Each structure stands twice: as structure tokens, then as C-alpha cells.
């Protein structure tokens, strides 16, 4: 989306397969996106004060060393630039284990590591991921420590059109499923 709107975009992921797939799509679409296989906790390939915006869509909760990752994001951001990320809402997280949705609300306080087994009809083959439950305070502390001041927090809701098209989404209206946070790098 950003590249289509004229932004110069750099993509990074630790998954070689995902980056290979993205590069294949880049050959087809020619958006000028530069892709790198790397750990988000080590962005040393990029100089300090380099980017105007860093985004992280539904991934920070899956990164074990999130403190180092946020530190690296702060390092590569220019002053007054933004870090926008989304995570599952930690107050109302649902994990999928062996095809069953399980609420984590009974253990909100305290970090936890969850091994999630993805086994659904729409998948070619089942797989497992690891996710790390953290509180909003955990995220806000690491942002603040790295001079990334929260400007906005949004709890997205499904649209009426979305609910009409997918009636099971009505369940989503009962509680927020995710959080989008925008933080700005404080000038020195």
C-alpha cells in the first residue's frame, strides 16, 4: 500500500520463505520494494536515523526479544518519525490451539509464551508458531524507554459491511481483537 502511494519501501522478515515470496511478487508488480532477510532485533544493516516510518503488522507479539526490537526501531528512525504497529489486544487475546480458540484473559498480568498449533481446513498443512503475551504496560514501558512517545491507540472494529458479508464477525463487536499503536520518536 505504501509503495503504491509513492513511498520508498524496505521490507524485512526473518523468514527466508516469506522474503522469497515477496521478492517473487516484486518481480511481477515492480513496486521498487527492497527486501531483506533479517531479525527485527538486529537492524544493523541500516544506519541510525534512516527511516521516516517503521511499521510492524501483527508481528511484535511473535518476537521474543521485543525490547531489543523496539530499541533497534528507535535507532533507525529519524527524529519526530513514527513507529506504527498492531498486535492482538492483550486484554482480550484469543489463541488457537489444536483448532480451538482459547481466551488468555484469565492470565493478563505477567508474560507468557504460547505455542499455537494452526490446523484448519484452509491450510495446506498444519504448523506451529510461538507467540508472547505481554501487557499494554510492557509495550508502553519499552516504547517510553526508547523515547517513542505514544500519539495514538486505536482498537479497530469491524464495519457494518464486513459484518453483513461475514456474520460471525458480530462476535468481534463484543471486545476489541487488536490494537494499533502509533508512537513518535522524541527529538533529543
Backbone as JSON Lines, residues from 0, in Angstrom:
{"i":0,"aa":"X","n":[0.84,-1.19,0.0],"ca":[0.0,0.0,0.0],"c":[0.88,1.25,0.0]}
{"i":1,"aa":"X","n":[1.89,1.26,0.87],"ca":[2.76,2.44,0.94],"c":[3.52,2.64,-0.36]}
{"i":2,"aa":"X","n":[4.04,1.57,-0.93],"ca":[4.79,1.68,-2.19],"c":[3.88,2.17,-3.31]}
{"i":3,"aa":"X","n":[2.65,1.71,-3.34],"ca":[1.7,2.16,-4.38],"c":[1.37,3.65,-4.24]}
{"i":4,"aa":"X","n":[1.55,4.17,-3.03],"ca":[1.29,5.6,-2.8],"c":[2.55,6.44,-2.98]}
{"i":5,"aa":"X","n":[3.64,5.8,-3.44],"ca":[4.85,6.56,-3.77],"c":[5.97,6.48,-2.75]}
{"i":6,"aa":"X","n":[5.78,5.76,-1.65],"ca":[6.83,5.65,-0.64],"c":[7.93,4.71,-1.11]}
{"i":7,"aa":"X","n":[9.15,5.03,-0.72],"ca":[10.27,4.11,-0.92],"c":[10.21,3.13,0.25]}
{"i":8,"aa":"X","n":[10.03,1.84,-0.05],"ca":[9.75,0.85,0.99],"c":[10.85,-0.19,1.08]}
{"i":9,"aa":"X","n":[11.2,-0.53,2.32],"ca":[12.13,-1.61,2.62],"c":[11.38,-2.61,3.47]}
{"i":10,"aa":"X","n":[11.43,-3.88,3.1],"ca":[10.77,-4.92,3.85],"c":[11.79,-5.83,4.5]}
{"i":11,"aa":"X","n":[11.47,-6.28,5.72],"ca":[12.37,-7.19,6.44],"c":[11.56,-8.25,7.16]}
{"i":12,"aa":"X","n":[12.08,-9.47,7.16],"ca":[11.48,-10.58,7.9],"c":[12.56,-11.62,8.11]}
{"i":13,"aa":"X","n":[12.47,-12.39,9.2],"ca":[13.48,-13.43,9.43],"c":[13.2,-14.67,8.6]}
{"i":14,"aa":"X","n":[12.01,-14.78,8.0],"ca":[11.64,-15.96,7.22],"c":[12.14,-15.83,5.79]}
{"i":15,"aa":"X","n":[13.07,-16.7,5.45],"ca":[13.6,-16.72,4.08],"c":[12.48,-16.99,3.08]}
{"i":16,"aa":"X","n":[11.57,-17.91,3.42],"ca":[10.47,-18.25,2.51],"c":[9.57,-17.05,2.26]}
{"i":17,"aa":"X","n":[9.23,-16.31,3.31],"ca":[8.37,-15.14,3.12],"c":[9.05,-14.07,2.27]}
{"i":18,"aa":"X","n":[10.33,-13.86,2.5],"ca":[11.06,-12.88,1.7],"c":[11.18,-13.34,0.25]}
{"i":19,"aa":"X","n":[11.41,-14.64,0.03],"ca":[11.46,-15.16,-1.35],"c":[10.12,-14.93,-2.04]}
{"i":20,"aa":"X","n":[9.03,-15.2,-1.33],"ca":[7.69,-14.97,-1.89],"c":[7.48,-13.48,-2.22]}
{"i":21,"aa":"X","n":[7.89,-12.62,-1.3],"ca":[7.75,-11.18,-1.52],"c":[8.58,-10.73,-2.72]}
{"i":22,"aa":"X","n":[9.78,-11.26,-2.86],"ca":[10.63,-10.89,-3.99],"c":[10.02,-11.37,-5.31]}
{"i":23,"aa":"X","n":[9.38,-12.54,-5.29],"ca":[8.69,-13.04,-6.48],"c":[7.55,-12.1,-6.87]}
{"i":24,"aa":"X","n":[6.81,-11.63,-5.88],"ca":[5.72,-10.67,-6.13],"c":[6.29,-9.34,-6.63]}
{"i":25,"aa":"X","n":[7.44,-8.95,-6.11],"ca":[8.08,-7.71,-6.54],"c":[8.45,-7.77,-8.02]}
{"i":26,"aa":"X","n":[8.91,-8.93,-8.48],"ca":[9.24,-9.1,-9.9],"c":[7.98,-8.88,-10.75]}
{"i":27,"aa":"X","n":[6.83,-9.36,-10.28],"ca":[5.57,-9.21,-11.01],"c":[5.06,-7.77,-10.96]}
{"i":28,"aa":"X","n":[5.05,-7.16,-9.78],"ca":[4.43,-5.85,-9.6],"c":[5.37,-4.67,-9.78]}
{"i":29,"aa":"X","n":[6.65,-4.88,-9.61],"ca":[7.67,-3.83,-9.78],"c":[7.33,-2.55,-9.01]}
{"i":30,"aa":"X","n":[7.21,-2.68,-7.69],"ca":[6.9,-1.53,-6.83],"c":[8.16,-0.87,-6.28]}
{"i":31,"aa":"X","n":[9.32,-1.49,-6.52],"ca":[10.58,-0.91,-6.05],"c":[10.87,-1.21,-4.58]}
{"i":32,"aa":"X","n":[10.26,-2.26,-4.04],"ca":[10.48,-2.61,-2.64],"c":[11.76,-3.43,-2.51]}
{"i":33,"aa":"X","n":[12.58,-3.06,-1.55],"ca":[13.85,-3.73,-1.27],"c":[13.64,-4.66,-0.08]}
{"i":34,"aa":"X","n":[13.82,-5.96,-0.26],"ca":[13.54,-6.94,0.8],"c":[14.82,-7.5,1.41]}
{"i":35,"aa":"X","n":[14.78,-7.73,2.72],"ca":[15.93,-8.27,3.46],"c":[15.48,-9.37,4.41]}
{"i":36,"aa":"X","n":[16.27,-10.44,4.45],"ca":[16.08,-11.47,5.47],"c":[16.89,-11.03,6.67]}
{"i":37,"aa":"X","n":[16.21,-10.73,7.78],"ca":[16.91,-10.31,8.99],"c":[16.0,-10.39,10.19]}
{"i":38,"aa":"X","n":[16.62,-10.46,11.34],"ca":[15.93,-10.47,12.62],"c":[15.6,-9.02,12.99]}
{"i":39,"aa":"X","n":[14.37,-8.76,13.37],"ca":[13.96,-7.39,13.74],"c":[14.74,-6.86,14.93]}
{"i":40,"aa":"X","n":[15.31,-7.74,15.72],"ca":[16.1,-7.31,16.88],"c":[17.52,-6.91,16.5]}
{"i":41,"aa":"X","n":[17.86,-7.04,15.22],"ca":[19.18,-6.64,14.73],"c":[19.03,-6.0,13.36]}
{"i":42,"aa":"X","n":[18.84,-4.7,13.35],"ca":[18.68,-3.95,12.11],"c":[19.98,-3.24,11.73]}
{"i":43,"aa":"X","n":[21.12,-3.87,12.09],"ca":[22.42,-3.24,11.9],"c":[22.76,-2.95,10.44]}
{"i":44,"aa":"X","n":[22.07,-3.54,9.5],"ca":[22.31,-3.23,8.09],"c":[21.87,-1.8,7.75]}
{"i":45,"aa":"X","n":[21.05,-1.22,8.61],"ca":[20.54,0.12,8.36],"c":[21.21,1.12,9.28]}
{"i":46,"aa":"X","n":[21.55,2.29,8.76],"ca":[22.18,3.31,9.61],"c":[21.17,3.92,10.59]}
{"i":47,"aa":"X","n":[21.66,4.54,11.61],"ca":[20.82,5.26,12.56],"c":[20.15,6.43,11.85]}
{"i":48,"aa":"X","n":[19.0,6.82,12.37],"ca":[18.27,7.99,11.84],"c":[18.03,7.88,10.33]}
{"i":49,"aa":"X","n":[17.56,6.74,9.89],"ca":[17.45,6.44,8.46],"c":[16.02,6.5,7.92]}
{"i":50,"aa":"X","n":[15.05,6.01,8.69],"ca":[13.69,5.86,8.18],"c":[12.74,6.92,8.73]}
{"i":51,"aa":"X","n":[11.75,7.28,7.91],"ca":[10.69,8.2,8.3],"c":[9.55,7.48,9.01]}
{"i":52,"aa":"X","n":[9.41,6.19,8.74],"ca":[8.32,5.4,9.29],"c":[8.76,3.94,9.38]}
{"i":53,"aa":"X","n":[8.44,3.31,10.49],"ca":[8.63,1.86,10.63],"c":[7.28,1.29,11.0]}
{"i":54,"aa":"X","n":[6.87,0.24,10.31],"ca":[5.61,-0.43,10.63],"c":[5.89,-1.88,11.0]}
{"i":55,"aa":"X","n":[5.01,-2.42,11.8],"ca":[5.12,-3.83,12.2],"c":[3.68,-4.33,12.36]}
{"i":56,"aa":"X","n":[3.2,-5.08,11.39],"ca":[1.82,-5.52,11.38],"c":[1.7,-6.92,11.97]}
{"i":57,"aa":"X","n":[1.06,-7.02,13.11],"ca":[0.76,-8.28,13.78],"c":[1.98,-9.21,13.85]}
{"i":58,"aa":"X","n":[3.1,-8.67,14.31],"ca":[4.31,-9.49,14.42],"c":[5.06,-9.26,15.73]}
{"i":59,"aa":"X","n":[4.95,-8.09,16.33],"ca":[5.75,-7.79,17.53],"c":[5.46,-8.79,18.65]}
{"i":60,"aa":"X","n":[4.23,-9.29,18.72],"ca":[3.88,-10.27,19.74],"c":[4.55,-11.63,19.5]}
{"i":61,"aa":"X","n":[5.08,-11.84,18.3],"ca":[5.74,-13.1,17.98],"c":[7.27,-13.0,18.07]}
{"i":62,"aa":"X","n":[7.76,-11.84,18.43],"ca":[9.21,-11.62,18.51],"c":[9.64,-11.74,19.97]}
{"i":63,"aa":"X","n":[10.48,-12.74,20.23],"ca":[10.9,-13.0,21.61],"c":[11.59,-11.78,22.23]}
{"i":64,"aa":"X","n":[12.57,-11.23,21.52],"ca":[13.33,-10.11,22.06],"c":[12.71,-8.79,21.6]}
{"i":65,"aa":"X","n":[11.49,-8.53,22.06],"ca":[10.77,-7.32,21.64],"c":[11.43,-6.06,22.16]}
{"i":66,"aa":"X","n":[12.09,-6.13,23.31],"ca":[12.77,-4.94,23.84],"c":[13.88,-4.49,22.9]}
{"i":67,"aa":"X","n":[14.7,-5.43,22.48],"ca":[15.79,-5.11,21.55],"c":[15.22,-4.65,20.2]}
{"i":68,"aa":"X","n":[14.13,-5.25,19.78],"ca":[13.49,-4.86,18.52],"c":[13.04,-3.41,18.57]}
{"i":69,"aa":"X","n":[12.36,-3.02,19.64],"ca":[11.9,-1.63,19.76],"c":[13.09,-0.69,19.85]}
{"i":70,"aa":"X","n":[14.15,-1.11,20.52],"ca":[15.37,-0.3,20.6],"c":[15.96,-0.08,19.21]}
{"i":71,"aa":"X","n":[15.99,-1.12,18.4],"ca":[16.5,-1.01,17.04],"c":[15.6,-0.12,16.18]}
{"i":72,"aa":"X","n":[14.29,-0.25,16.35],"ca":[13.36,0.61,15.62],"c":[13.64,2.07,15.97]}
{"i":73,"aa":"X","n":[13.79,2.36,17.25],"ca":[14.08,3.74,17.67],"c":[15.39,4.23,17.08]}
{"i":74,"aa":"X","n":[16.38,3.37,17.01],"ca":[17.68,3.76,16.47],"c":[17.59,4.12,15.0]}
{"i":75,"aa":"X","n":[16.86,3.33,14.2],"ca":[16.82,3.57,12.75],"c":[15.84,4.66,12.35]}
{"i":76,"aa":"X","n":[14.96,5.07,13.27],"ca":[14.01,6.15,12.96],"c":[14.67,7.52,13.06]}
{"i":77,"aa":"X","n":[14.28,8.4,12.15],"ca":[14.69,9.8,12.25],"c":[13.92,10.45,13.4]}
{"i":78,"aa":"X","n":[14.44,11.55,13.91],"ca":[13.76,12.31,14.95],"c":[12.38,12.74,14.45]}
{"i":79,"aa":"X","n":[11.39,12.65,15.32],"ca":[10.0,13.02,15.05],"c":[9.32,12.09,14.05]}
{"i":80,"aa":"X","n":[9.95,10.95,13.74],"ca":[9.35,9.97,12.84],"c":[8.53,8.97,13.63]}
{"i":81,"aa":"X","n":[7.76,8.14,12.91],"ca":[6.75,7.31,13.56],"c":[7.04,5.81,13.49]}
{"i":82,"aa":"X","n":[6.62,5.14,14.55],"ca":[6.58,3.69,14.61],"c":[5.11,3.31,14.8]}
{"i":83,"aa":"X","n":[4.55,2.64,13.82],"ca":[3.15,2.22,13.87],"c":[3.12,0.7,13.86]}
{"i":84,"aa":"X","n":[2.48,0.13,14.87],"ca":[2.42,-1.33,14.92],"c":[1.05,-1.78,15.42]}
{"i":85,"aa":"X","n":[0.72,-3.01,15.06],"ca":[-0.51,-3.62,15.55],"c":[-0.15,-4.95,16.2]}
{"i":86,"aa":"X","n":[-0.93,-5.27,17.22],"ca":[-0.77,-6.52,17.97],"c":[-2.16,-7.02,18.34]}
{"i":87,"aa":"X","n":[-2.31,-8.3,18.64],"ca":[-3.58,-8.74,19.2],"c":[-3.8,-7.98,20.51]}
{"i":88,"aa":"X","n":[-5.02,-7.61,20.78],"ca":[-5.31,-6.85,22.01],"c":[-4.95,-7.72,23.21]}
{"i":89,"aa":"X","n":[-3.94,-7.34,24.0],"ca":[-3.5,-8.21,25.09],"c":[-4.54,-8.41,26.2]}
{"i":90,"aa":"X","n":[-5.5,-7.5,26.28],"ca":[-6.56,-7.66,27.29],"c":[-7.55,-8.74,26.92]}
{"i":91,"aa":"X","n":[-7.66,-9.01,25.63],"ca":[-8.7,-9.93,25.15],"c":[-8.15,-10.96,24.17]}
{"i":92,"aa":"X","n":[-6.88,-11.29,24.3],"ca":[-6.25,-12.22,23.36],"c":[-6.97,-13.56,23.31]}
{"i":93,"aa":"X","n":[-7.02,-14.06,22.1],"ca":[-7.51,-15.41,21.88],"c":[-6.39,-16.14,21.14]}
{"i":94,"aa":"X","n":[-6.04,-17.3,21.61],"ca":[-5.07,-18.11,20.88],"c":[-5.79,-19.31,20.31]}
{"i":95,"aa":"X","n":[-5.26,-19.84,19.22],"ca":[-5.84,-21.02,18.61],"c":[-4.91,-22.18,18.93]}
{"i":96,"aa":"X","n":[-5.45,-23.17,19.61],"ca":[-4.67,-24.35,19.98],"c":[-5.43,-25.58,19.52]}
{"i":97,"aa":"X","n":[-4.82,-26.33,18.6],"ca":[-5.45,-27.52,18.03],"c":[-6.84,-27.21,17.48]}
{"i":98,"aa":"X","n":[-6.95,-26.05,16.82],"ca":[-8.2,-25.67,16.19],"c":[-9.21,-25.02,17.11]}
{"i":99,"aa":"X","n":[-8.91,-24.94,18.41],"ca":[-9.84,-24.34,19.37],"c":[-9.37,-22.95,19.77]}
{"i":100,"aa":"X","n":[-10.31,-21.99,19.83],"ca":[-9.99,-20.64,20.29],"c":[-10.04,-20.64,21.81]}
{"i":101,"aa":"X","n":[-8.96,-20.16,22.43],"ca":[-8.85,-20.15,23.88],"c":[-8.53,-18.73,24.33]}
{"i":102,"aa":"X","n":[-9.27,-18.22,25.31],"ca":[-9.03,-16.88,25.83],"c":[-7.86,-16.9,26.79]}
{"i":103,"aa":"X","n":[-7.05,-15.83,26.73],"ca":[-5.93,-15.71,27.67],"c":[-6.25,-14.68,28.75]}
{"i":104,"aa":"X","n":[-7.51,-14.24,28.83],"ca":[-7.87,-13.17,29.77],"c":[-7.71,-13.59,31.22]}
{"i":105,"aa":"X","n":[-7.66,-14.87,31.51],"ca":[-7.5,-15.31,32.89],"c":[-6.09,-15.09,33.41]}
{"i":106,"aa":"X","n":[-5.17,-14.75,32.55],"ca":[-3.78,-14.53,32.96],"c":[-3.21,-13.29,32.29]}
{"i":107,"aa":"X","n":[-3.89,-12.17,32.41],"ca":[-3.44,-10.96,31.73],"c":[-2.08,-10.49,32.23]}
{"i":108,"aa":"X","n":[-1.91,-10.38,33.54],"ca":[-0.65,-9.86,34.07],"c":[0.42,-10.93,34.02]}
{"i":109,"aa":"X","n":[1.59,-10.5,33.6],"ca":[2.72,-11.42,33.51],"c":[2.9,-11.9,32.08]}
{"i":110,"aa":"X","n":[4.14,-12.03,31.69],"ca":[4.46,-12.51,30.34],"c":[4.23,-14.0,30.25]}
{"i":111,"aa":"X","n":[3.9,-14.45,29.06],"ca":[3.71,-15.88,28.83],"c":[4.1,-16.21,27.4]}
{"i":112,"aa":"X","n":[4.61,-17.4,27.21],"ca":[4.97,-17.89,25.88],"c":[3.94,-18.94,25.49]}
{"i":113,"aa":"X","n":[3.29,-18.76,24.34],"ca":[2.27,-19.68,23.87],"c":[2.73,-20.36,22.59]}
{"i":114,"aa":"X","n":[2.58,-21.67,22.54],"ca":[2.85,-22.43,21.32],"c":[1.5,-22.72,20.7]}
{"i":115,"aa":"X","n":[1.3,-22.18,19.52],"ca":[-0.01,-22.25,18.89],"c":[0.06,-23.21,17.7]}
{"i":116,"aa":"X","n":[-0.84,-24.16,17.72],"ca":[-0.93,-25.16,16.66],"c":[-2.01,-24.72,15.67]}
{"i":117,"aa":"X","n":[-1.62,-24.43,14.44],"ca":[-2.55,-24.0,13.41],"c":[-2.93,-25.2,12.57]}
{"i":118,"aa":"X","n":[-4.18,-25.64,12.7],"ca":[-4.66,-26.79,11.95],"c":[-6.1,-26.49,11.53]}
{"i":119,"aa":"X","n":[-6.23,-25.96,10.33],"ca":[-7.54,-25.59,9.81],"c":[-7.7,-26.14,8.41]}
{"i":120,"aa":"X","n":[-8.93,-26.27,7.98],"ca":[-9.19,-26.8,6.64],"c":[-8.52,-26.0,5.54]}
{"i":121,"aa":"X","n":[-8.47,-24.67,5.7],"ca":[-7.95,-23.83,4.63],"c":[-6.43,-23.91,4.48]}
{"i":122,"aa":"X","n":[-5.74,-24.54,5.43],"ca":[-4.29,-24.65,5.37],"c":[-3.87,-25.89,4.59]}
{"i":123,"aa":"X","n":[-2.81,-25.76,3.82],"ca":[-2.28,-26.91,3.09],"c":[-1.71,-27.95,4.05]}
{"i":124,"aa":"X","n":[-1.03,-27.46,5.1],"ca":[-0.54,-28.37,6.13],"c":[-0.48,-27.61,7.45]}
{"i":125,"aa":"X","n":[-0.7,-28.31,8.56],"ca":[-0.66,-27.66,9.88],"c":[0.74,-27.15,10.2]}
{"i":126,"aa":"X","n":[0.81,-26.16,11.06],"ca":[2.1,-25.65,11.5],"c":[1.95,-25.08,12.91]}
{"i":127,"aa":"X","n":[3.09,-24.78,13.53],"ca":[3.09,-24.25,14.9],"c":[3.84,-22.93,14.91]}
{"i":128,"aa":"X","n":[3.33,-21.99,15.7],"ca":[4.01,-20.72,15.91],"c":[4.16,-20.48,17.41]}
{"i":129,"aa":"X","n":[5.01,-19.57,17.74],"ca":[5.18,-19.16,19.13],"c":[4.79,-17.7,19.24]}
{"i":130,"aa":"X","n":[4.01,-17.38,20.25],"ca":[3.58,-16.01,20.49],"c":[3.87,-15.68,21.95]}
{"i":131,"aa":"X","n":[4.09,-14.41,22.22],"ca":[4.44,-13.99,23.57],"c":[3.39,-13.0,24.08]}
{"i":132,"aa":"X","n":[2.69,-13.39,25.11],"ca":[1.72,-12.48,25.72],"c":[2.46,-11.47,26.58]}
{"i":133,"aa":"X","n":[2.13,-10.2,26.35],"ca":[2.67,-9.11,27.16],"c":[1.54,-8.14,27.44]}
{"i":134,"aa":"X","n":[1.64,-7.4,28.52],"ca":[0.61,-6.42,28.85],"c":[0.83,-5.13,28.05]}
{"i":135,"aa":"X","n":[-0.18,-4.29,28.02],"ca":[0.0,-2.98,27.4],"c":[1.09,-2.2,28.12]}
{"i":136,"aa":"X","n":[1.17,-2.35,29.43],"ca":[2.23,-1.69,30.2],"c":[3.61,-2.14,29.73]}
{"i":137,"aa":"X","n":[3.78,-3.43,29.45],"ca":[5.06,-3.93,28.95],"c":[5.46,-3.19,27.67]}
{"i":138,"aa":"X","n":[4.51,-3.09,26.73],"ca":[4.81,-2.41,25.47],"c":[5.08,-0.92,25.69]}
{"i":139,"aa":"X","n":[4.25,-0.27,26.51],"ca":[4.41,1.17,26.72],"c":[5.72,1.49,27.44]}
{"i":140,"aa":"X","n":[6.14,0.64,28.37],"ca":[7.41,0.86,29.06],"c":[8.59,0.84,28.1]}
{"i":141,"aa":"X","n":[8.61,-0.14,27.2],"ca":[9.74,-0.24,26.27],"c":[9.7,0.88,25.24]}
{"i":142,"aa":"X","n":[8.51,1.31,24.85],"ca":[8.42,2.47,23.95],"c":[8.97,3.71,24.64]}
{"i":143,"aa":"X","n":[8.53,3.95,25.86],"ca":[8.95,5.13,26.61],"c":[10.47,5.11,26.86]}
{"i":144,"aa":"X","n":[11.0,3.96,27.22],"ca":[12.44,3.83,27.47],"c":[13.24,4.22,26.24]}
{"i":145,"aa":"X","n":[12.68,3.99,25.06],"ca":[13.38,4.28,23.81],"c":[12.94,5.6,23.17]}
{"i":146,"aa":"X","n":[12.33,6.48,24.0],"ca":[11.91,7.81,23.55],"c":[10.9,7.76,22.42]}
{"i":147,"aa":"X","n":[10.08,6.72,22.4],"ca":[9.0,6.6,21.44],"c":[7.71,6.89,22.21]}
{"i":148,"aa":"X","n":[7.17,8.08,22.01],"ca":[6.02,8.52,22.78],"c":[4.73,8.21,22.03]}
{"i":149,"aa":"X","n":[3.81,7.57,22.72],"ca":[2.56,7.15,22.09],"c":[1.71,8.37,21.74]}
{"i":150,"aa":"X","n":[1.35,8.45,20.49],"ca":[0.5,9.52,19.99],"c":[-0.95,9.05,19.89]}
{"i":151,"aa":"X","n":[-1.14,7.8,19.45],"ca":[-2.49,7.27,19.28],"c":[-2.54,5.79,19.61]}
{"i":152,"aa":"X","n":[-3.7,5.37,20.08],"ca":[-4.02,3.96,20.27],"c":[-5.42,3.77,19.71]}
{"i":153,"aa":"X","n":[-5.57,2.82,18.81],"ca":[-6.85,2.55,18.16],"c":[-7.2,1.09,18.39]}
{"i":154,"aa":"X","n":[-8.46,0.85,18.73],"ca":[-8.99,-0.51,18.85],"c":[-9.97,-0.71,17.69]}
{"i":155,"aa":"X","n":[-9.51,-1.27,16.56],"ca":[-10.34,-1.38,15.37],"c":[-11.61,-2.21,15.61]}
{"i":156,"aa":"X","n":[-12.67,-1.81,14.91],"ca":[-13.94,-2.52,14.95],"c":[-14.32,-2.92,13.53]}
{"i":157,"aa":"X","n":[-15.04,-4.02,13.38],"ca":[-15.5,-4.39,12.04],"c":[-16.53,-3.38,11.54]}
{"i":158,"aa":"X","n":[-16.57,-3.19,10.24],"ca":[-17.56,-2.3,9.65],"c":[-18.9,-3.02,9.51]}
{"i":159,"aa":"X","n":[-19.98,-2.27,9.33],"ca":[-21.29,-2.87,9.1],"c":[-21.27,-3.74,7.85]}
{"i":160,"aa":"X","n":[-20.57,-3.27,6.81],"ca":[-20.47,-4.05,5.58],"c":[-19.72,-5.36,5.82]}
{"i":161,"aa":"X","n":[-18.69,-5.29,6.64],"ca":[-17.94,-6.51,6.95],"c":[-18.78,-7.52,7.7]}
{"i":162,"aa":"X","n":[-19.58,-7.04,8.64],"ca":[-20.44,-7.95,9.41],"c":[-21.52,-8.55,8.51]}
{"i":163,"aa":"X","n":[-22.07,-7.74,7.59],"ca":[-23.08,-8.27,6.66],"c":[-22.48,-9.36,5.77]}
{"i":164,"aa":"X","n":[-21.24,-9.14,5.34],"ca":[-20.58,-10.11,4.46],"c":[-20.14,-11.36,5.23]}
{"i":165,"aa":"X","n":[-19.72,-11.16,6.49],"ca":[-19.22,-12.26,7.33],"c":[-19.93,-12.2,8.68]}
{"i":166,"aa":"X","n":[-21.15,-12.7,8.8],"ca":[-21.93,-12.6,10.04],"c":[-21.21,-13.05,11.32]}
{"i":167,"aa":"X","n":[-20.3,-14.04,11.27],"ca":[-19.61,-14.4,12.52],"c":[-18.8,-13.26,13.14]}
{"i":168,"aa":"X","n":[-18.53,-12.2,12.36],"ca":[-17.78,-11.06,12.89],"c":[-18.55,-10.34,13.99]}
{"i":169,"aa":"X","n":[-19.86,-10.58,14.1],"ca":[-20.64,-9.92,15.15],"c":[-20.03,-10.22,16.52]}
{"i":170,"aa":"X","n":[-19.43,-11.4,16.65],"ca":[-18.76,-11.77,17.9],"c":[-17.63,-10.79,18.23]}
{"i":171,"aa":"X","n":[-16.99,-10.26,17.19],"ca":[-15.88,-9.34,17.36],"c":[-16.33,-8.05,18.05]}
{"i":172,"aa":"X","n":[-17.59,-7.68,17.88],"ca":[-18.09,-6.44,18.49],"c":[-18.12,-6.52,20.0]}
{"i":173,"aa":"X","n":[-18.04,-7.71,20.55],"ca":[-18.11,-7.87,22.0],"c":[-16.84,-7.37,22.69]}
{"i":174,"aa":"X","n":[-15.72,-7.4,22.0],"ca":[-14.46,-6.94,22.58],"c":[-13.47,-6.69,21.44]}
{"i":175,"aa":"X","n":[-12.54,-5.76,21.65],"ca":[-11.56,-5.48,20.58],"c":[-10.62,-6.67,20.37]}
{"i":176,"aa":"X","n":[-10.32,-6.95,19.13],"ca":[-9.44,-8.07,18.79],"c":[-7.98,-7.65,18.65]}
{"i":177,"aa":"X","n":[-7.77,-6.38,18.35],"ca":[-6.4,-5.91,18.12],"c":[-6.26,-4.47,18.6]}
{"i":178,"aa":"X","n":[-5.01,-4.03,18.61],"ca":[-4.67,-2.67,18.99],"c":[-3.67,-2.15,17.95]}
{"i":179,"aa":"X","n":[-3.87,-0.92,17.52],"ca":[-2.91,-0.26,16.64],"c":[-2.33,0.91,17.45]}
{"i":180,"aa":"X","n":[-1.02,0.96,17.53],"ca":[-0.35,1.99,18.32],"c":[0.57,2.78,17.42]}
{"i":181,"aa":"X","n":[0.5,4.1,17.53],"ca":[1.39,5.0,16.81],"c":[2.25,5.71,17.85]}
{"i":182,"aa":"X","n":[3.57,5.59,17.71],"ca":[4.5,6.26,18.62],"c":[5.43,7.13,17.78]}
{"i":183,"aa":"X","n":[5.83,8.25,18.34],"ca":[6.7,9.2,17.64],"c":[8.03,9.29,18.37]}
{"i":184,"aa":"X","n":[9.12,9.27,17.6],"ca":[10.45,9.39,18.21],"c":[10.67,10.82,18.67]}
{"i":185,"aa":"X","n":[10.89,10.93,19.96],"ca":[11.11,12.23,20.6],"c":[12.45,12.8,20.15]}
{"i":186,"aa":"X","n":[12.49,14.09,19.81],"ca":[13.79,14.69,19.46],"c":[14.71,14.76,20.69]}
{"i":187,"aa":"X","n":[15.99,14.7,20.45],"ca":[16.96,14.78,21.56],"c":[17.04,16.18,22.07]}
